Short mmCIF file of C-alpha atoms in Angstrom, two decimals:
data_model
loop_
_atom_site.label_atom_id
_atom_site.label_comp_id
_atom_site.label_asym_id
_atom_site.label_seq_id
_atom_site.Cartn_x
_atom_site.Cartn_y
_atom_site.Cartn_z
CA MET M 761 84.75 105.76 139.11
CA LYS M 762 83.65 106.16 135.49
CA THR M 763 86.65 108.42 134.76
CA SER M 764 89.05 105.92 136.34
CA PHE M 765 87.67 103.11 134.17
CA SER M 766 87.95 105.27 131.02
CA LEU M 767 91.55 106.17 131.87
CA LEU M 768 92.40 102.52 132.54
CA ALA M 769 90.85 101.47 129.22
CA ALA M 770 92.76 104.17 127.31
CA VAL M 771 96.09 103.23 128.92
CA SER M 772 95.51 99.53 128.25
CA LEU M 773 94.75 100.22 124.61
CA ALA M 774 97.84 102.41 124.21
CA LEU M 775 100.14 99.85 125.82
CA SER M 776 98.75 96.96 123.79
CA SER M 777 99.43 98.77 120.52
CA LEU M 778 103.01 99.47 121.65
CA ALA M 779 103.55 95.87 122.70
CA PHE M 780 102.39 94.43 119.40
CA GLY M 781 104.03 97.08 117.19
CA ALA M 782 100.85 97.85 115.30
CA ALA M 783 101.47 98.32 111.59
CA LYS M 784 100.49 101.62 110.05
CA ASP M 785 97.06 101.55 108.40
CA TYR M 786 96.69 102.86 104.84
CA GLN M 787 93.61 103.18 102.65
CA VAL M 788 92.66 103.47 99.00
CA THR M 789 89.23 104.47 97.66
CA GLY M 790 87.82 104.00 94.19
CA PRO M 791 85.67 101.89 91.91
CA VAL M 792 86.31 98.14 91.76
CA LEU M 793 87.71 97.00 88.41
CA GLU M 794 88.18 93.32 89.25
CA VAL M 795 87.57 91.07 92.25
CA SER M 796 88.55 87.45 92.95
CA ASP M 797 89.07 85.20 95.97
CA SER M 798 92.68 86.35 96.31
CA MET M 799 92.76 89.92 94.97
CA ILE M 800 90.80 93.13 94.37
CA THR M 801 91.71 95.82 91.82
CA VAL M 802 90.64 99.42 92.45
CA GLN M 803 91.04 102.48 90.18
CA LYS M 804 92.55 105.48 92.00
CA GLY M 805 92.95 108.38 89.61
CA SER M 806 94.92 107.05 86.64
CA GLU M 807 96.46 104.19 88.65
CA LYS M 808 95.18 100.65 89.20
CA TRP M 809 95.77 99.29 92.70
CA GLU M 810 95.89 95.50 93.12
CA ILE M 811 95.47 94.49 96.75
CA ALA M 812 95.79 90.89 97.93
CA LYS M 813 93.03 89.46 100.11
CA ASP M 814 92.36 86.14 101.81
CA ALA M 815 89.77 84.36 103.94
CA ASN M 816 90.58 86.69 106.88
CA THR M 817 89.75 89.85 104.89
CA LYS M 818 86.54 91.39 106.26
CA ALA M 819 83.97 92.91 103.89
CA SER M 820 80.62 94.55 104.59
CA GLY M 821 78.46 92.81 102.01
CA GLU M 822 79.31 91.39 98.61
CA VAL M 823 81.77 93.52 96.61
CA LYS M 824 81.10 93.67 92.87
CA VAL M 825 82.81 95.26 89.86
CA GLY M 826 81.76 98.92 89.66
CA ASP M 827 81.16 99.33 93.41
CA LYS M 828 82.95 102.25 95.07
CA VAL M 829 84.97 100.88 97.99
CA THR M 830 87.48 102.00 100.58
CA ILE M 831 90.12 99.39 101.34
CA HIS M 832 92.15 99.55 104.53
CA TYR M 833 95.48 97.73 104.36
CA THR M 834 98.88 97.48 106.01
CA MET M 835 102.31 96.93 104.52
CA ALA M 836 104.25 94.10 106.13
CA ALA M 837 107.44 92.41 105.01
CA THR M 838 107.17 88.75 104.05
CA SER M 839 110.95 88.26 103.86
CA ILE M 840 114.17 90.27 104.15
CA GLU M 841 117.42 89.37 102.39
CA SER M 842 120.55 91.21 103.51
CA LYS M 843 122.96 92.20 100.74
CA GLY M 844 125.58 93.66 103.10
CA ALA M 845 126.50 97.31 103.54
CA ALA M 846 126.34 99.67 100.59
CA LYS M 847 129.76 100.54 99.11
CA GLY M 848 129.45 104.21 100.04
CA ALA M 849 128.46 103.37 103.62
CA ALA M 850 131.46 101.05 104.07
CA LYS M 851 133.93 103.71 102.89
CA LYS M 852 132.45 106.31 105.27
CA GLU M 853 132.86 103.90 108.20
CA GLU M 854 136.55 103.32 107.30
CA LYS M 855 137.22 107.08 107.17
CA LYS M 856 135.70 107.59 110.65
CA LYS M 857 138.25 105.17 112.18
#
């Protein structure tokens, strides 16, 4: 019975992530350089990473400048503008015909 429930839970979780097309999760770790209501800046090596945040962003405690943090984020498109086919791609299509 316990094994059946575990299997059912695992299958449900797998199917739900497929149905919603879960975005890939990324992370960056480093000291906080700046923090505001809408953004946090983290130093990773020689690069500065600015990550947007909003009221839905979860944090464990108050984040302050100098704290070492790990930020989990996803990349999602906010808009897509089609410019048509690339010139090289259009010529290849014509040659195939």
